[in-house]
Coordinates of C-alpha atoms and ligand atoms in Angstrom, one line a residue:
M168 CA 195.5 105.3 -6.4
A169 CA 195.1 102.6 -3.8
D170 CA 197.3 99.1 -4.2
T171 CA 194.5 96.4 -5.3
N172 CA 196.7 93.8 -5.8
P173 CA 196.6 91.6 -2.3
L174 CA 200.5 90.1 -2.9
S175 CA 202.2 92.8 -2.9
N176 CA 203.3 92.7 0.5
C177 CA 203.6 88.7 0.5
R178 CA 206.0 86.6 0.5
L179 CA 205.6 83.2 -0.5
A180 CA 207.8 79.6 -0.2
F181 CA 207.0 76.6 -2.5
I182 CA 207.5 73.4 -0.3
G183 CA 208.2 70.9 -3.6
C184 CA 209.3 72.5 -7.2
G185 CA 207.4 70.3 -9.2
T186 CA 204.8 70.7 -11.9
M187 CA 202.3 72.5 -10.1
A188 CA 204.6 74.8 -8.4
E189 CA 205.8 75.8 -11.3
A190 CA 202.6 76.6 -12.8
I191 CA 202.0 78.6 -9.7
I192 CA 205.2 80.8 -9.8
A193 CA 205.2 81.3 -13.1
G194 CA 202.0 82.7 -13.7
L195 CA 202.2 84.8 -10.5
L196 CA 205.2 86.6 -12.5
R197 CA 203.2 86.8 -15.5
K198 CA 200.7 88.4 -14.1
K199 CA 202.8 90.5 -12.1
L200 CA 201.0 89.8 -8.9
V201 CA 204.4 89.4 -7.4
G202 CA 208.0 89.9 -8.1
P203 CA 211.3 87.0 -7.9
E204 CA 211.9 88.6 -5.4
Q205 CA 209.0 88.3 -3.4
I206 CA 209.5 84.4 -3.8
A207 CA 211.1 81.4 -2.6
G208 CA 210.9 77.7 -3.3
S209 CA 212.8 74.8 -1.9
H210 CA 213.8 71.6 -4.0
P211 CA 216.2 68.4 -2.8
R212 CA 217.7 67.9 -6.4
E213 CA 220.6 70.8 -6.7
A214 CA 220.3 70.4 -10.9
R215 CA 216.0 71.6 -10.5
R216 CA 217.1 74.3 -8.1
E217 CA 219.6 75.8 -10.8
E218 CA 216.7 75.4 -13.1
M219 CA 214.0 77.5 -11.2
H220 CA 216.2 80.0 -10.2
V221 CA 217.7 80.5 -13.8
K222 CA 214.2 80.5 -15.1
Y223 CA 212.4 82.3 -12.7
G224 CA 215.0 84.3 -10.7
V225 CA 213.7 82.9 -7.9
E226 CA 215.9 81.8 -5.0
M227 CA 216.1 78.1 -4.3
F228 CA 217.3 75.9 -1.2
E229 CA 218.2 72.9 -0.5
H230 CA 216.5 72.5 3.0
N231 CA 213.0 73.1 3.3
R232 CA 212.9 75.0 6.7
D233 CA 215.1 78.0 5.4
A234 CA 212.5 78.5 2.3
V235 CA 210.0 79.2 5.2
K236 CA 212.7 81.4 7.0
E237 CA 213.4 83.3 4.1
V238 CA 209.8 84.5 3.8
S239 CA 209.5 85.0 7.7
P240 CA 207.3 88.5 7.6
E241 CA 209.8 90.9 8.8
S242 CA 207.2 93.9 9.4
P243 CA 203.5 94.0 10.8
D244 CA 202.2 95.2 7.1
A245 CA 204.4 92.3 5.7
S246 CA 202.9 88.4 5.1
S247 CA 203.5 85.4 3.9
M248 CA 202.3 82.4 2.6
I249 CA 203.8 78.7 2.6
V250 CA 202.8 77.0 0.0
L251 CA 202.9 73.0 0.3
A252 CA 203.5 70.8 -3.3
V253 CA 205.2 67.7 -2.7
K254 CA 203.7 64.4 -3.3
P255 CA 201.0 63.1 -1.0
Q256 CA 203.2 60.6 -0.1
R257 CA 206.1 62.9 0.4
L258 CA 204.1 65.2 2.7
R259 CA 203.9 63.4 6.8
H260 CA 208.1 63.4 6.0
V261 CA 207.4 67.5 5.0
L262 CA 205.2 68.4 8.1
Q263 CA 207.7 66.5 10.2
E264 CA 210.4 68.7 8.8
L265 CA 208.7 71.8 9.0
K266 CA 207.0 71.7 12.4
G267 CA 208.0 74.7 15.3
S268 CA 209.8 76.6 12.1
L269 CA 206.6 78.9 10.6
V270 CA 205.1 81.7 12.9
K271 CA 201.6 82.4 13.9
E272 CA 200.9 85.0 11.1
Q273 CA 201.9 82.9 8.3
L274 CA 199.8 81.2 5.9
V275 CA 199.6 77.5 4.8
V276 CA 198.2 76.4 1.4
S277 CA 198.2 73.5 0.5
I278 CA 197.4 71.5 -3.1
V279 CA 198.1 67.6 -1.9
A280 CA 195.6 65.8 -3.3
G281 CA 193.8 64.0 -0.1
A282 CA 195.8 65.9 2.9
K283 CA 193.1 67.2 5.3
I284 CA 193.2 70.6 6.9
E285 CA 193.1 69.0 10.8
T286 CA 196.4 66.4 9.7
I287 CA 198.3 69.5 8.5
A288 CA 197.6 71.5 11.1
E289 CA 198.1 68.7 14.1
E290 CA 201.6 68.1 12.3
L291 CA 203.1 71.2 12.1
L292 CA 201.1 72.8 15.0
H293 CA 199.7 75.3 13.2
A294 CA 196.1 77.1 12.8
S295 CA 195.8 78.8 9.4
I296 CA 195.4 76.5 7.1
V297 CA 194.1 76.5 3.1
R298 CA 193.1 73.7 1.3
T299 CA 192.8 73.2 -2.1
M300 CA 191.9 71.3 -5.0
P301 CA 193.2 72.4 -8.5
N302 CA 193.3 70.0 -12.1
T303 CA 195.3 69.4 -14.8
P304 CA 194.7 72.5 -17.3
A305 CA 196.0 74.6 -14.4
Q306 CA 199.2 73.9 -16.1
I307 CA 198.4 76.7 -19.0
G308 CA 196.9 78.9 -16.5
E309 CA 193.8 77.1 -17.9
G310 CA 192.4 75.1 -14.3
V311 CA 189.9 75.2 -11.9
T312 CA 190.7 75.1 -7.8
A313 CA 188.4 75.1 -4.7
W314 CA 189.4 76.4 -2.1
T315 CA 188.5 76.2 1.4
T316 CA 189.8 77.3 5.1
S317 CA 190.3 76.9 8.2
A318 CA 188.4 79.2 10.6
E319 CA 191.8 80.8 11.9
V320 CA 192.4 82.0 7.7
T321 CA 191.4 86.3 7.9
E322 CA 189.9 88.0 5.1
E323 CA 193.3 89.6 4.1
Q324 CA 194.5 86.1 3.6
E325 CA 191.3 84.8 1.9
R326 CA 191.9 87.3 -1.3
Q327 CA 195.7 86.6 -1.0
V328 CA 195.0 82.9 -1.7
C329 CA 192.2 84.0 -4.3
A330 CA 194.9 85.9 -6.1
M331 CA 197.4 83.1 -6.2
L332 CA 195.3 80.8 -7.2
E333 CA 193.7 82.7 -9.8
A334 CA 197.4 82.4 -11.4
L335 CA 196.4 78.6 -12.3
G336 CA 193.1 79.4 -13.7
K337 CA 189.3 80.9 -11.8
A338 CA 189.1 79.9 -8.5
V339 CA 186.3 78.4 -6.6
R340 CA 185.9 78.6 -2.9
V341 CA 183.7 76.0 -1.3
E342 CA 181.9 75.4 2.3
N343 CA 183.9 72.7 3.6
E344 CA 186.2 69.4 2.8
R345 CA 183.5 67.4 2.4
Q346 CA 182.5 69.8 -0.9
I347 CA 186.7 69.5 -2.0
D348 CA 186.1 65.5 -2.2
M349 CA 183.2 66.3 -4.5
A350 CA 185.8 69.1 -6.9
T351 CA 187.9 65.9 -6.6
A352 CA 185.4 64.0 -8.1
L353 CA 183.9 66.7 -10.6
S354 CA 186.7 68.9 -12.0
A355 CA 190.1 67.5 -10.7
T356 CA 189.1 64.0 -12.2
G357 CA 187.4 65.9 -14.9
P358 CA 189.6 66.0 -17.6
T359 CA 189.8 62.6 -17.5
Y360 CA 186.1 62.2 -18.4
I361 CA 186.7 64.7 -21.2
F362 CA 189.3 63.3 -22.4
L363 CA 188.3 59.7 -22.8
V364 CA 185.0 61.4 -24.9
M365 CA 187.7 62.9 -26.7
E366 CA 189.7 60.3 -27.3
A367 CA 186.3 57.9 -28.8
L368 CA 185.1 60.8 -30.5
I369 CA 188.9 61.2 -32.5
D370 CA 188.6 57.3 -33.0
A371 CA 184.2 57.6 -34.6
G372 CA 186.2 60.5 -36.6
V373 CA 189.2 57.8 -38.2
H374 CA 186.5 55.2 -38.2
M375 CA 184.3 56.9 -40.9
G376 CA 187.5 57.5 -42.4
F377 CA 189.3 60.6 -41.9
S378 CA 192.9 60.9 -41.1
R379 CA 193.4 61.2 -37.3
H380 CA 194.8 64.8 -38.1
V381 CA 191.8 66.1 -39.3
A382 CA 189.4 64.0 -36.8
Q383 CA 191.4 65.6 -33.8
Q384 CA 191.0 69.2 -35.4
L385 CA 187.7 68.7 -36.0
V386 CA 186.9 67.2 -32.3
H387 CA 189.1 69.7 -30.6
Q388 CA 187.3 72.8 -31.8
T389 CA 184.2 71.4 -31.6
L390 CA 184.5 70.6 -27.6
L391 CA 186.6 73.6 -26.9
G392 CA 183.5 76.0 -29.3
S393 CA 181.1 74.6 -27.3
V394 CA 182.3 75.2 -23.8
L395 CA 183.0 78.6 -25.4
F396 CA 179.6 79.3 -27.0
A397 CA 178.1 77.7 -23.5
I398 CA 179.7 80.0 -21.4
E399 CA 179.1 83.3 -23.4
S400 CA 174.9 82.4 -24.0
H401 CA 174.5 81.5 -20.4
K402 CA 171.7 78.8 -21.9
H403 CA 170.9 75.7 -20.4
P404 CA 172.9 72.9 -22.1
A405 CA 169.4 71.6 -22.7
E406 CA 168.6 74.6 -24.7
L407 CA 171.8 74.9 -27.3
R408 CA 171.2 71.0 -27.6
N409 CA 167.4 71.7 -28.8
M410 CA 168.5 75.0 -30.6
V411 CA 170.4 72.2 -33.2
T412 CA 168.2 68.7 -32.7
S413 CA 165.8 69.2 -35.9
P414 CA 162.9 66.7 -36.0
G415 CA 164.2 63.8 -37.7
G416 CA 167.7 65.1 -38.5
T417 CA 171.4 63.6 -37.7
S418 CA 171.6 65.4 -33.9
A419 CA 168.3 63.5 -32.6
E420 CA 169.4 60.0 -34.3
A421 CA 172.8 60.6 -32.1
I422 CA 171.3 61.8 -29.0
Y423 CA 168.8 58.9 -29.4
Q424 CA 171.7 56.3 -28.8
M425 CA 173.5 58.0 -26.4
E426 CA 170.5 57.7 -23.9
K427 CA 169.7 54.3 -25.3
G428 CA 173.5 53.6 -24.1
S429 CA 172.8 55.2 -21.3
L430 CA 176.0 57.8 -21.2
R431 CA 174.2 60.3 -18.8
T432 CA 173.9 57.5 -16.0
V433 CA 177.6 56.0 -16.6
L434 CA 178.4 59.8 -16.7
S435 CA 177.1 60.5 -13.3
K436 CA 178.0 56.9 -11.2
A437 CA 181.7 57.5 -12.7
V438 CA 181.6 61.0 -11.0
W439 CA 179.6 59.4 -8.0
S440 CA 182.1 56.7 -7.6
A441 CA 185.2 59.2 -7.8
F442 CA 183.7 61.1 -5.1
Q443 CA 183.3 58.1 -3.0
R444 CA 186.8 57.1 -3.5
A445 CA 188.6 60.7 -3.0
E446 CA 186.6 60.6 0.7
S447 CA 187.9 56.9 1.5
L448 CA 191.6 57.7 0.5
G449 CA 190.7 61.2 3.2
K450 CA 190.0 58.5 6.0
R451 CA 193.5 56.5 5.2
Ligands
NAP295 N1 200.3 68.1 -11.4 C1 198.6 68.3 -11.1 O1 197.4 68.7 -12.1 C2 197.9 68.2 -9.8 C3 196.0 68.5 -9.7 C4 195.7 68.2 -8.5 C5 196.3 68.4 -7.3 N2 198.0 68.5 -7.5 C6 198.7 67.7 -6.3 O2 199.7 68.7 -6.3 C7 201.3 68.1 -5.8 C8 201.9 68.7 -6.4 O3 202.0 67.8 -7.4 P1 203.2 67.7 -9.2 O4 202.2 67.8 -10.0 O5 203.7 69.4 -8.6 O6 204.1 66.9 -8.4 P2 205.5 67.0 -8.6 O7 205.9 67.0 -9.7 O8 206.1 65.7 -8.5 O9 206.0 67.7 -7.6 C9 206.9 67.7 -6.4 C10 208.3 67.9 -6.6 O10 208.6 68.0 -4.7 C11 209.9 67.6 -4.6 N3 209.6 66.5 -3.7 C12 210.1 65.4 -3.2 N4 210.4 65.4 -1.9 C13 210.3 66.1 -1.4 C14 210.6 66.9 -0.1 N5 210.9 66.1 0.3 N6 211.1 68.3 0.0 C15 210.8 69.2 -1.2 N7 210.5 68.4 -2.4 C16 210.1 67.3 -2.6 C17 209.8 66.5 -5.9 O11 210.8 65.9 -6.6 P3 211.2 65.0 -7.0 O12 210.9 65.3 -8.3 O13 213.3 64.5 -7.0 O14 210.8 63.5 -7.0 C18 208.9 67.0 -6.8 O15 210.1 67.6 -8.3 C19 200.4 66.5 -4.9 O16 200.4 66.7 -3.8 C20 199.1 66.8 -6.0 O17 198.4 65.4 -5.4 C21 198.3 68.4 -8.9

């Protein structure tokens, strides 16, 4: 049977092994998409290098260039990905350090918020770049990551990136970097909206007289179950809402108050403001 795993011949270097890099590494190994011998990582702190090595069996380097060199393709059928996973304020320094150390065939995948493909390409003198925008549930393999590529990225590399990002949950290809900013507002900032709604509902439960523990259980499962139901039923959210809104009932009363309080408009404005903020941060 043909090998359908696009990462079977790929070696990966993670530059900056913090929370997100660890989430990707753990997901890749858990799904058996790669073995630990295919992964190298770099980290400035020895304790963290030791921790990653013991936990996942991956080779760790103090210097970023050494991790990149370690995964250089050794044969024409081998491929290699460099994942930039440092905080945005560290990126320029890291790019300067890596300049000139990559071979043309290596693919650079950035998960750094706000970092433009053009900036990375210019700093690294390298053409094949993928820019991604994950979100925090990625840390438990339930995230969603928007991604887009520079023109030089090959179809095979696209398949590899998609497979790697699916280690974090779902991966959604978008058309351009403007849509990465849009995803920043919708899905990457998204958990913040949901957590606020979650908190408000739990507080409302406590206000009525539930213990916080009981209110939390009721709200968590209600949110989880509603999302799963919406996905599985394939119905429009308004249809699902109408199904439980009986004349003069509790849902009708609650919806009236939410519309009166402009909840829909507030959410829409919040997403739009976050989008404008993402765009302006990218211009700095
Ligand atoms: N966390 C999320 O859910 C999320 C969502 C979307 C996008 N992102 C993006 O993902 C990137 C990583 O986020 P994160 O949450 O994983 O951050 P993080 O946990 O701070 O990971 C970054 C790691 O890089 C290390 N580091 C610092 N300087 C370095 C250098 N010069 N070379 C190599 N490594 C260095 C840091 O070490 P120290 O611990 O010693 O500082 C840290 O362990 C960020 O750019 C962020 O914008 C994250």
